[in-house]
Amino acid sequence: MREYRFQATPESVEALRQLRGAWRGMLVAEHSITVVLQDQRAVRIQSDTADVESLFDAYRLEAEVQSAEGMFGVPVEAFANGRNDVVLFTGVTWSEPAGAVRAEGLTENSVMHFSGHPGQLSETAEVVCVTTDAFVIAAADGSGMLIRTGLRPGSVEVERNPEKVRAFLVDRGYSAA
C-alpha cells in the first residue's frame, strides 16, 4: 500500500482556532463557508485538492483568516458568545485494485475510490491518503455544527441537525452511542 498525507496545515489549524471566539454570523456557499467574528475578522473555510497520483485526488479542509469589513452573515445565536470548542477529524481516501470491487456498469479493469474514516480503510487498499476531512464546533450551550468536505469534489457541507452531528461523532469514535 502506498500512503500519502494531505492534512490541515498549521496555518489552517490556527485559523480554525479563531472559531472559539464570538461570532457575528455565517455565510454558506457551495464551495466555502465564512464565519464572521465579532472582532471584524472572518474565517473562510474551503476544500483544498491534491492530485495524489494520476487519477487519484484527495480533499482536505483549509481555513484562512480574512478581514470581515462589510460582512455580516446570518446570525448563529449559539456561537455568538464565544467559548466554542473546535475538534478536527482525520479521514482517509483510498483506491481498491482493479477487479477487487464489483459494481454494476464497471469494467473489469476499473479502479474504485472510497472516502471515510481510518476505521473503514480496506485491507486491500492500494493507495491511501490521510486527510483532515471534517471538524465539529461545539457551542457553550451544547449545540454543535459539523463542517466537512462534501460528496461533490471541491464542495463543503454544513450540518446543524443535532442527530446527524451526534451520529457523525459516534461513527468517528469521539462519542459513545
Short mmCIF file of N, CA and C in Angstrom, two decimals:
data_model
loop_
_atom_site.label_atom_id
_atom_site.label_comp_id
_atom_site.label_asym_id
_atom_site.label_seq_id
_atom_site.Cartn_x
_atom_site.Cartn_y
_atom_site.Cartn_z
N MET A 1 0.84 -1.17 0.00
CA MET A 1 0.00 0.00 0.00
C MET A 1 0.89 1.24 0.00
N ARG A 2 0.52 2.19 -0.86
CA ARG A 2 1.21 3.48 -0.91
C ARG A 2 0.40 4.47 -0.09
N GLU A 3 1.04 5.13 0.87
CA GLU A 3 0.32 6.04 1.75
C GLU A 3 0.84 7.46 1.61
N TYR A 4 -0.10 8.40 1.57
CA TYR A 4 0.21 9.82 1.48
C TYR A 4 -0.51 10.55 2.60
N ARG A 5 -0.11 11.79 2.86
CA ARG A 5 -0.78 12.63 3.86
C ARG A 5 -1.09 13.99 3.24
N PHE A 6 -2.32 14.44 3.46
CA PHE A 6 -2.78 15.74 2.99
C PHE A 6 -3.69 16.30 4.08
N GLN A 7 -3.05 16.68 5.18
CA GLN A 7 -3.79 17.12 6.36
C GLN A 7 -3.72 18.63 6.52
N ALA A 8 -4.49 19.14 7.46
CA ALA A 8 -4.55 20.58 7.69
C ALA A 8 -3.16 21.14 7.98
N THR A 9 -2.88 22.30 7.40
CA THR A 9 -1.60 22.97 7.64
C THR A 9 -1.66 23.68 8.99
N PRO A 10 -0.51 24.02 9.56
CA PRO A 10 -0.52 24.79 10.82
C PRO A 10 -1.29 26.11 10.68
N GLU A 11 -1.25 26.73 9.51
CA GLU A 11 -1.98 27.98 9.28
C GLU A 11 -3.49 27.75 9.33
N SER A 12 -3.95 26.64 8.75
CA SER A 12 -5.37 26.32 8.80
C SER A 12 -5.82 26.02 10.23
N VAL A 13 -5.00 25.28 10.96
CA VAL A 13 -5.34 24.96 12.35
C VAL A 13 -5.45 26.25 13.17
N GLU A 14 -4.52 27.16 12.97
CA GLU A 14 -4.57 28.44 13.70
C GLU A 14 -5.81 29.24 13.31
N ALA A 15 -6.18 29.24 12.04
CA ALA A 15 -7.40 29.94 11.61
C ALA A 15 -8.63 29.30 12.25
N LEU A 16 -8.69 27.98 12.30
CA LEU A 16 -9.82 27.29 12.90
C LEU A 16 -9.92 27.57 14.40
N ARG A 17 -8.79 27.80 15.06
CA ARG A 17 -8.81 28.14 16.49
C ARG A 17 -9.58 29.43 16.74
N GLN A 18 -9.61 30.31 15.74
CA GLN A 18 -10.32 31.57 15.90
C GLN A 18 -11.83 31.37 16.04
N LEU A 19 -12.32 30.21 15.61
CA LEU A 19 -13.75 29.92 15.71
C LEU A 19 -14.19 29.72 17.16
N ARG A 20 -13.23 29.63 18.08
CA ARG A 20 -13.58 29.52 19.50
C ARG A 20 -14.14 30.84 20.04
N GLY A 21 -13.86 31.94 19.35
CA GLY A 21 -14.33 33.26 19.78
C GLY A 21 -15.78 33.52 19.41
N ALA A 22 -16.23 34.73 19.68
CA ALA A 22 -17.62 35.13 19.44
C ALA A 22 -17.86 35.37 17.95
N TRP A 23 -19.01 34.90 17.46
CA TRP A 23 -19.37 35.01 16.06
C TRP A 23 -20.42 36.10 15.86
N ARG A 24 -20.34 36.77 14.73
CA ARG A 24 -21.38 37.71 14.32
C ARG A 24 -22.36 37.01 13.37
N GLY A 25 -21.86 36.15 12.52
CA GLY A 25 -22.73 35.46 11.56
C GLY A 25 -21.96 34.49 10.70
N MET A 26 -22.66 33.86 9.75
CA MET A 26 -22.05 32.85 8.89
C MET A 26 -22.62 32.96 7.49
N LEU A 27 -21.75 32.83 6.49
CA LEU A 27 -22.14 32.83 5.08
C LEU A 27 -21.81 31.45 4.52
N VAL A 28 -22.81 30.79 3.93
CA VAL A 28 -22.60 29.44 3.40
C VAL A 28 -22.78 29.46 1.89
N ALA A 29 -21.78 28.95 1.18
CA ALA A 29 -21.83 28.78 -0.27
C ALA A 29 -21.47 27.33 -0.58
N GLU A 30 -21.59 26.92 -1.84
CA GLU A 30 -21.31 25.52 -2.19
C GLU A 30 -19.86 25.13 -1.93
N HIS A 31 -18.94 26.03 -2.20
CA HIS A 31 -17.53 25.68 -2.10
C HIS A 31 -16.80 26.34 -0.94
N SER A 32 -17.53 27.09 -0.10
CA SER A 32 -16.87 27.71 1.05
C SER A 32 -17.89 28.11 2.11
N ILE A 33 -17.38 28.29 3.30
CA ILE A 33 -18.15 28.78 4.43
C ILE A 33 -17.31 29.87 5.06
N THR A 34 -17.94 30.98 5.36
CA THR A 34 -17.22 32.07 6.01
C THR A 34 -17.93 32.38 7.33
N VAL A 35 -17.16 32.33 8.40
CA VAL A 35 -17.68 32.70 9.72
C VAL A 35 -17.17 34.10 10.01
N VAL A 36 -18.11 35.01 10.24
CA VAL A 36 -17.76 36.40 10.56
C VAL A 36 -17.68 36.51 12.07
N LEU A 37 -16.52 36.91 12.56
CA LEU A 37 -16.30 37.03 14.00
C LEU A 37 -16.67 38.43 14.49
N GLN A 38 -16.91 38.55 15.78
CA GLN A 38 -17.27 39.84 16.37
C GLN A 38 -16.14 40.86 16.29
N ASP A 39 -14.90 40.40 16.15
CA ASP A 39 -13.74 41.31 16.17
C ASP A 39 -13.34 41.83 14.79
N GLN A 40 -14.27 41.82 13.82
CA GLN A 40 -14.04 42.35 12.47
C GLN A 40 -13.14 41.47 11.61
N ARG A 41 -12.97 40.23 12.00
CA ARG A 41 -12.25 39.27 11.16
C ARG A 41 -13.22 38.18 10.72
N ALA A 42 -12.84 37.44 9.70
CA ALA A 42 -13.65 36.32 9.22
C ALA A 42 -12.74 35.12 9.01
N VAL A 43 -13.29 33.93 9.18
CA VAL A 43 -12.57 32.69 8.91
C VAL A 43 -13.26 32.04 7.72
N ARG A 44 -12.53 31.91 6.62
CA ARG A 44 -13.07 31.30 5.40
C ARG A 44 -12.58 29.86 5.34
N ILE A 45 -13.52 28.93 5.18
CA ILE A 45 -13.22 27.50 5.13
C ILE A 45 -13.61 27.00 3.76
N GLN A 46 -12.71 26.24 3.14
CA GLN A 46 -12.99 25.68 1.82
C GLN A 46 -12.27 24.35 1.67
N SER A 47 -12.57 23.66 0.59
CA SER A 47 -11.93 22.40 0.29
C SER A 47 -10.67 22.66 -0.53
N ASP A 48 -9.63 21.92 -0.24
CA ASP A 48 -8.37 22.01 -0.97
C ASP A 48 -8.12 20.64 -1.59
N THR A 49 -7.63 20.61 -2.82
CA THR A 49 -7.45 19.37 -3.57
C THR A 49 -5.98 19.06 -3.80
N ALA A 50 -5.64 17.78 -3.68
CA ALA A 50 -4.29 17.33 -4.02
C ALA A 50 -4.40 16.23 -5.08
N ASP A 51 -3.61 16.34 -6.12
CA ASP A 51 -3.51 15.30 -7.13
C ASP A 51 -2.46 14.33 -6.60
N VAL A 52 -2.91 13.33 -5.84
CA VAL A 52 -2.01 12.42 -5.14
C VAL A 52 -1.24 11.55 -6.13
N GLU A 53 -1.96 10.92 -7.01
CA GLU A 53 -1.37 10.12 -8.08
C GLU A 53 -2.28 10.32 -9.29
N SER A 54 -1.83 9.91 -10.43
CA SER A 54 -2.65 10.04 -11.63
C SER A 54 -4.05 9.50 -11.38
N LEU A 55 -5.07 10.31 -11.64
CA LEU A 55 -6.48 9.94 -11.48
C LEU A 55 -6.87 9.63 -10.03
N PHE A 56 -6.09 10.11 -9.07
CA PHE A 56 -6.42 9.89 -7.65
C PHE A 56 -6.25 11.22 -6.92
N ASP A 57 -7.38 11.84 -6.58
CA ASP A 57 -7.37 13.12 -5.86
C ASP A 57 -7.80 12.90 -4.42
N ALA A 58 -7.32 13.76 -3.54
CA ALA A 58 -7.75 13.75 -2.14
C ALA A 58 -8.14 15.18 -1.77
N TYR A 59 -9.03 15.29 -0.79
CA TYR A 59 -9.54 16.60 -0.39
C TYR A 59 -9.37 16.79 1.11
N ARG A 60 -9.02 18.01 1.49
CA ARG A 60 -8.93 18.37 2.90
C ARG A 60 -9.59 19.73 3.08
N LEU A 61 -9.87 20.06 4.32
CA LEU A 61 -10.40 21.38 4.62
C LEU A 61 -9.23 22.32 4.88
N GLU A 62 -9.35 23.53 4.38
CA GLU A 62 -8.36 24.55 4.68
C GLU A 62 -9.10 25.79 5.17
N ALA A 63 -8.44 26.58 5.98
CA ALA A 63 -9.06 27.78 6.54
C ALA A 63 -8.06 28.91 6.55
N GLU A 64 -8.58 30.13 6.42
CA GLU A 64 -7.73 31.31 6.49
C GLU A 64 -8.51 32.44 7.13
N VAL A 65 -7.79 33.31 7.82
CA VAL A 65 -8.39 34.48 8.45
C VAL A 65 -8.32 35.63 7.46
N GLN A 66 -9.46 36.35 7.34
CA GLN A 66 -9.56 37.49 6.43
C GLN A 66 -10.18 38.66 7.17
N SER A 67 -10.15 39.81 6.53
CA SER A 67 -10.87 40.98 7.05
C SER A 67 -12.36 40.75 6.83
N ALA A 68 -13.18 41.14 7.79
CA ALA A 68 -14.62 40.98 7.66
C ALA A 68 -15.31 42.29 7.34
N GLU A 69 -14.55 43.25 6.85
CA GLU A 69 -15.14 44.54 6.54
C GLU A 69 -16.29 44.38 5.57
N GLY A 70 -17.47 44.88 5.95
CA GLY A 70 -18.65 44.81 5.10
C GLY A 70 -19.38 43.47 5.14
N MET A 71 -18.90 42.51 5.92
CA MET A 71 -19.54 41.20 6.02
C MET A 71 -20.35 41.13 7.31
N PHE A 72 -21.50 40.49 7.22
CA PHE A 72 -22.31 40.27 8.42
C PHE A 72 -22.69 38.81 8.56
N GLY A 73 -23.28 38.24 7.52
CA GLY A 73 -23.69 36.85 7.56
C GLY A 73 -24.98 36.65 8.34
N VAL A 74 -25.47 35.43 8.31
CA VAL A 74 -26.68 35.05 9.04
C VAL A 74 -26.28 34.76 10.48
N PRO A 75 -26.93 35.40 11.46
CA PRO A 75 -26.57 35.16 12.87
C PRO A 75 -26.73 33.69 13.25
N VAL A 76 -25.81 33.21 14.07
CA VAL A 76 -25.86 31.85 14.60
C VAL A 76 -25.77 32.02 16.11
N GLU A 77 -26.92 32.19 16.74
CA GLU A 77 -27.00 32.59 18.14
C GLU A 77 -26.16 31.74 19.09
N ALA A 78 -26.16 30.44 18.92
CA ALA A 78 -25.46 29.57 19.86
C ALA A 78 -23.96 29.88 19.93
N PHE A 79 -23.40 30.42 18.85
CA PHE A 79 -21.96 30.66 18.79
C PHE A 79 -21.60 32.13 19.01
N ALA A 80 -22.60 32.95 19.27
CA ALA A 80 -22.39 34.40 19.36
C ALA A 80 -21.59 34.84 20.58
N ASN A 81 -21.63 34.07 21.66
CA ASN A 81 -20.95 34.47 22.89
C ASN A 81 -19.53 33.96 23.03
N GLY A 82 -19.08 33.15 22.09
CA GLY A 82 -17.73 32.60 22.18
C GLY A 82 -17.73 31.37 23.08
N ARG A 83 -16.57 31.04 23.59
CA ARG A 83 -16.39 29.84 24.43
C ARG A 83 -16.75 28.57 23.65
N ASN A 84 -16.53 28.59 22.34
CA ASN A 84 -16.80 27.45 21.48
C ASN A 84 -15.60 26.51 21.49
N ASP A 85 -15.85 25.26 21.20
CA ASP A 85 -14.78 24.26 21.12
C ASP A 85 -14.73 23.76 19.68
N VAL A 86 -13.52 23.50 19.17
CA VAL A 86 -13.34 23.03 17.80
C VAL A 86 -12.54 21.73 17.83
N VAL A 87 -13.06 20.69 17.17
CA VAL A 87 -12.39 19.39 17.12
C VAL A 87 -12.21 18.99 15.66
N LEU A 88 -10.96 18.74 15.25
CA LEU A 88 -10.65 18.31 13.88
C LEU A 88 -10.68 16.79 13.79
N PHE A 89 -11.06 16.28 12.61
CA PHE A 89 -11.15 14.84 12.40
C PHE A 89 -10.31 14.42 11.20
N THR A 90 -9.74 13.24 11.32
CA THR A 90 -8.93 12.64 10.27
C THR A 90 -9.79 11.72 9.43
N GLY A 91 -9.64 11.85 8.12
CA GLY A 91 -10.33 10.97 7.19
C GLY A 91 -9.31 10.27 6.31
N VAL A 92 -9.78 9.36 5.50
CA VAL A 92 -8.92 8.68 4.53
C VAL A 92 -9.65 8.57 3.20
N THR A 93 -8.89 8.65 2.14
CA THR A 93 -9.37 8.38 0.79
C THR A 93 -8.48 7.26 0.27
N TRP A 94 -9.08 6.25 -0.34
CA TRP A 94 -8.27 5.13 -0.82
C TRP A 94 -8.83 4.56 -2.11
N SER A 95 -7.98 3.81 -2.80
CA SER A 95 -8.41 3.12 -4.01
C SER A 95 -8.22 1.63 -3.83
N GLU A 96 -9.11 0.89 -4.46
CA GLU A 96 -9.05 -0.57 -4.45
C GLU A 96 -8.49 -1.02 -5.79
N PRO A 97 -7.77 -2.13 -5.81
CA PRO A 97 -7.21 -2.60 -7.09
C PRO A 97 -8.29 -2.95 -8.10
N ALA A 98 -7.91 -2.90 -9.35
CA ALA A 98 -8.83 -3.23 -10.44
C ALA A 98 -9.42 -4.61 -10.21
N GLY A 99 -10.74 -4.72 -10.29
CA GLY A 99 -11.40 -6.01 -10.16
C GLY A 99 -11.69 -6.43 -8.74
N ALA A 100 -11.13 -5.75 -7.71
CA ALA A 100 -11.36 -6.15 -6.32
C ALA A 100 -12.77 -5.82 -5.86
N VAL A 101 -13.34 -4.77 -6.41
CA VAL A 101 -14.70 -4.36 -6.05
C VAL A 101 -15.53 -4.39 -7.31
N ARG A 102 -16.65 -5.06 -7.25
CA ARG A 102 -17.54 -5.16 -8.40
C ARG A 102 -18.74 -4.24 -8.20
N ALA A 103 -19.07 -3.51 -9.23
CA ALA A 103 -20.25 -2.67 -9.21
C ALA A 103 -20.84 -2.65 -10.62
N GLU A 104 -22.13 -2.51 -10.69
CA GLU A 104 -22.82 -2.51 -11.97
C GLU A 104 -22.28 -1.40 -12.87
N GLY A 105 -21.97 -1.74 -14.10
CA GLY A 105 -21.52 -0.76 -15.08
C GLY A 105 -20.01 -0.54 -15.11
N LEU A 106 -19.27 -1.18 -14.22
CA LEU A 106 -17.81 -1.01 -14.21
C LEU A 106 -17.15 -2.14 -14.99
N THR A 107 -16.13 -1.79 -15.71
CA THR A 107 -15.39 -2.81 -16.45
C THR A 107 -14.45 -3.55 -15.51
N GLU A 108 -13.89 -4.64 -15.99
CA GLU A 108 -13.02 -5.48 -15.16
C GLU A 108 -11.78 -4.73 -14.68
N ASN A 109 -11.28 -3.77 -15.45
CA ASN A 109 -10.06 -3.05 -15.09
C ASN A 109 -10.33 -1.73 -14.36
N SER A 110 -11.58 -1.48 -13.96
CA SER A 110 -11.92 -0.24 -13.26
C SER A 110 -11.32 -0.22 -11.86
N VAL A 111 -10.98 0.98 -11.41
CA VAL A 111 -10.45 1.17 -10.06
C VAL A 111 -11.48 2.00 -9.30
N MET A 112 -11.83 1.56 -8.09
CA MET A 112 -12.82 2.27 -7.27
C MET A 112 -12.09 3.11 -6.22
N HIS A 113 -12.62 4.32 -5.96
CA HIS A 113 -12.09 5.21 -4.93
C HIS A 113 -13.14 5.35 -3.83
N PHE A 114 -12.67 5.37 -2.59
CA PHE A 114 -13.56 5.47 -1.44
C PHE A 114 -13.05 6.54 -0.49
N SER A 115 -13.96 7.09 0.31
CA SER A 115 -13.58 8.03 1.37
C SER A 115 -14.32 7.65 2.63
N GLY A 116 -13.68 7.85 3.76
CA GLY A 116 -14.31 7.54 5.03
C GLY A 116 -13.36 7.88 6.16
N HIS A 117 -13.52 7.20 7.28
CA HIS A 117 -12.61 7.42 8.39
C HIS A 117 -11.62 6.24 8.47
N PRO A 118 -10.52 6.40 9.20
CA PRO A 118 -9.49 5.36 9.21
C PRO A 118 -9.99 3.96 9.57
N GLY A 119 -11.03 3.85 10.38
CA GLY A 119 -11.57 2.54 10.75
C GLY A 119 -12.25 1.84 9.60
N GLN A 120 -12.57 2.55 8.54
CA GLN A 120 -13.24 1.96 7.37
C GLN A 120 -12.26 1.52 6.29
N LEU A 121 -11.00 1.82 6.46
CA LEU A 121 -9.99 1.51 5.45
C LEU A 121 -9.92 0.01 5.18
N SER A 122 -9.96 -0.35 3.92
CA SER A 122 -9.91 -1.74 3.49
C SER A 122 -8.49 -2.29 3.57
N GLU A 123 -8.38 -3.57 3.86
CA GLU A 123 -7.06 -4.23 3.88
C GLU A 123 -6.48 -4.38 2.48
N THR A 124 -7.32 -4.27 1.46
CA THR A 124 -6.85 -4.44 0.08
C THR A 124 -6.56 -3.11 -0.61
N ALA A 125 -6.63 -2.01 0.13
CA ALA A 125 -6.39 -0.69 -0.47
C ALA A 125 -4.99 -0.62 -1.08
N GLU A 126 -4.91 -0.03 -2.28
CA GLU A 126 -3.62 0.13 -2.95
C GLU A 126 -2.98 1.47 -2.64
N VAL A 127 -3.78 2.53 -2.71
CA VAL A 127 -3.30 3.89 -2.46
C VAL A 127 -4.19 4.49 -1.37
N VAL A 128 -3.55 5.11 -0.37
CA VAL A 128 -4.29 5.71 0.75
C VAL A 128 -3.76 7.12 0.96
N CYS A 129 -4.67 8.06 1.18
CA CYS A 129 -4.27 9.41 1.54
C CYS A 129 -5.01 9.81 2.81
N VAL A 130 -4.26 10.12 3.85
CA VAL A 130 -4.82 10.56 5.13
C VAL A 130 -5.08 12.06 5.02
N THR A 131 -6.29 12.49 5.38
CA THR A 131 -6.70 13.88 5.21
C THR A 131 -7.29 14.45 6.50
N THR A 132 -7.52 15.74 6.51
CA THR A 132 -8.34 16.39 7.53
C THR A 132 -9.64 16.72 6.81
N ASP A 133 -10.66 15.88 7.02
CA ASP A 133 -11.87 15.99 6.20
C ASP A 133 -13.06 16.62 6.91
N ALA A 134 -12.94 16.90 8.21
CA ALA A 134 -14.10 17.44 8.93
C ALA A 134 -13.66 18.07 10.25
N PHE A 135 -14.53 18.92 10.77
CA PHE A 135 -14.39 19.38 12.15
C PHE A 135 -15.76 19.71 12.70
N VAL A 136 -15.86 19.62 14.02
CA VAL A 136 -17.10 19.93 14.72
C VAL A 136 -16.82 21.11 15.64
N ILE A 137 -17.76 22.05 15.65
CA ILE A 137 -17.69 23.19 16.56
C ILE A 137 -18.82 23.00 17.57
N ALA A 138 -18.48 23.01 18.83
CA ALA A 138 -19.48 22.88 19.89
C ALA A 138 -19.61 24.20 20.62
N ALA A 139 -20.85 24.68 20.74
CA ALA A 139 -21.12 25.92 21.45
C ALA A 139 -21.23 25.63 22.95
N ALA A 140 -21.12 26.68 23.73
CA ALA A 140 -21.20 26.54 25.19
C ALA A 140 -22.54 25.96 25.64
N ASP A 141 -23.61 26.16 24.85
CA ASP A 141 -24.93 25.63 25.23
C ASP A 141 -25.11 24.16 24.84
N GLY A 142 -24.07 23.54 24.27
CA GLY A 142 -24.12 22.12 23.91
C GLY A 142 -24.52 21.85 22.47
N SER A 143 -24.95 22.86 21.75
CA SER A 143 -25.29 22.63 20.34
C SER A 143 -24.00 22.54 19.53
N GLY A 144 -24.10 21.92 18.37
CA GLY A 144 -22.91 21.73 17.56
C GLY A 144 -23.16 21.91 16.09
N MET A 145 -22.08 22.00 15.35
CA MET A 145 -22.13 22.15 13.91
C MET A 145 -20.98 21.33 13.32
N LEU A 146 -21.31 20.54 12.30
CA LEU A 146 -20.32 19.73 11.58
C LEU A 146 -20.03 20.41 10.25
N ILE A 147 -18.75 20.60 9.97
CA ILE A 147 -18.33 21.11 8.66
C ILE A 147 -17.38 20.07 8.09
N ARG A 148 -17.65 19.64 6.86
CA ARG A 148 -16.83 18.57 6.26
C ARG A 148 -16.74 18.74 4.76
N THR A 149 -15.77 18.02 4.17
CA THR A 149 -15.67 18.01 2.72
C THR A 149 -16.94 17.35 2.19
N GLY A 150 -17.44 17.87 1.09
CA GLY A 150 -18.70 17.38 0.54
C GLY A 150 -18.53 16.18 -0.37
N LEU A 151 -19.65 15.62 -0.76
CA LEU A 151 -19.63 14.47 -1.67
C LEU A 151 -19.17 14.88 -3.06
N ARG A 152 -19.55 16.07 -3.49
CA ARG A 152 -19.08 16.55 -4.78
C ARG A 152 -17.68 17.12 -4.62
N PRO A 153 -16.77 16.80 -5.52
CA PRO A 153 -15.40 17.31 -5.41
C PRO A 153 -15.36 18.83 -5.24
N GLY A 154 -14.60 19.27 -4.26
CA GLY A 154 -14.42 20.70 -4.01
C GLY A 154 -15.50 21.34 -3.17
N SER A 155 -16.55 20.61 -2.84
CA SER A 155 -17.64 21.21 -2.06
C SER A 155 -17.40 21.04 -0.56
N VAL A 156 -18.10 21.87 0.21
CA VAL A 156 -18.03 21.84 1.67
C VAL A 156 -19.47 21.77 2.16
N GLU A 157 -19.71 20.92 3.17
CA GLU A 157 -21.05 20.75 3.72
C GLU A 157 -21.11 21.21 5.17
N VAL A 158 -22.26 21.78 5.54
CA VAL A 158 -22.52 22.19 6.91
C VAL A 158 -23.71 21.39 7.40
N GLU A 159 -23.57 20.79 8.57
CA GLU A 159 -24.67 20.02 9.17
C GLU A 159 -24.91 20.55 10.58
N ARG A 160 -26.15 20.99 10.85
CA ARG A 160 -26.50 21.51 12.17
C ARG A 160 -27.53 20.64 12.88
N ASN A 161 -28.09 19.64 12.19
CA ASN A 161 -29.06 18.76 12.80
C ASN A 161 -28.37 18.00 13.94
N PRO A 162 -28.85 18.15 15.18
CA PRO A 162 -28.17 17.51 16.32
C PRO A 162 -28.03 16.00 16.19
N GLU A 163 -29.04 15.33 15.64
CA GLU A 163 -28.97 13.87 15.47
C GLU A 163 -27.86 13.47 14.49
N LYS A 164 -27.74 14.22 13.41
CA LYS A 164 -26.72 13.91 12.41
C LYS A 164 -25.32 14.24 12.92
N VAL A 165 -25.18 15.33 13.66
CA VAL A 165 -23.88 15.67 14.25
C VAL A 165 -23.49 14.59 15.25
N ARG A 166 -24.44 14.17 16.08
CA ARG A 166 -24.16 13.12 17.07
C ARG A 166 -23.77 11.81 16.37
N ALA A 167 -24.50 11.44 15.30
CA ALA A 167 -24.18 10.22 14.56
C ALA A 167 -22.77 10.28 13.99
N PHE A 168 -22.37 11.44 13.50
CA PHE A 168 -21.01 11.61 12.99
C PHE A 168 -19.99 11.38 14.11
N LEU A 169 -20.23 11.99 15.26
CA LEU A 169 -19.30 11.86 16.40
C LEU A 169 -19.20 10.39 16.86
N VAL A 170 -20.31 9.69 16.87
CA VAL A 170 -20.30 8.26 17.25
C VAL A 170 -19.54 7.46 16.20
N ASP A 171 -19.81 7.71 14.92
CA ASP A 171 -19.15 6.99 13.83
C ASP A 171 -17.64 7.19 13.87
N ARG A 172 -17.20 8.38 14.23
CA ARG A 172 -15.77 8.66 14.29
C ARG A 172 -15.14 8.26 15.62
N GLY A 173 -15.95 7.69 16.53
CA GLY A 173 -15.39 7.20 17.79
C GLY A 173 -15.14 8.29 18.81
N TYR A 174 -15.68 9.48 18.59
CA TYR A 174 -15.45 10.59 19.50
C TYR A 174 -16.44 10.57 20.66
N SER A 175 -17.60 9.96 20.44
CA SER A 175 -18.65 9.94 21.44
C SER A 175 -19.24 8.55 21.47
N ALA A 176 -19.70 8.12 22.66
CA ALA A 176 -20.34 6.83 22.79
C ALA A 176 -21.79 6.92 22.33
N ALA A 177 -22.31 5.82 21.86
CA ALA A 177 -23.71 5.79 21.35
C ALA A 177 -24.73 6.07 22.40
#
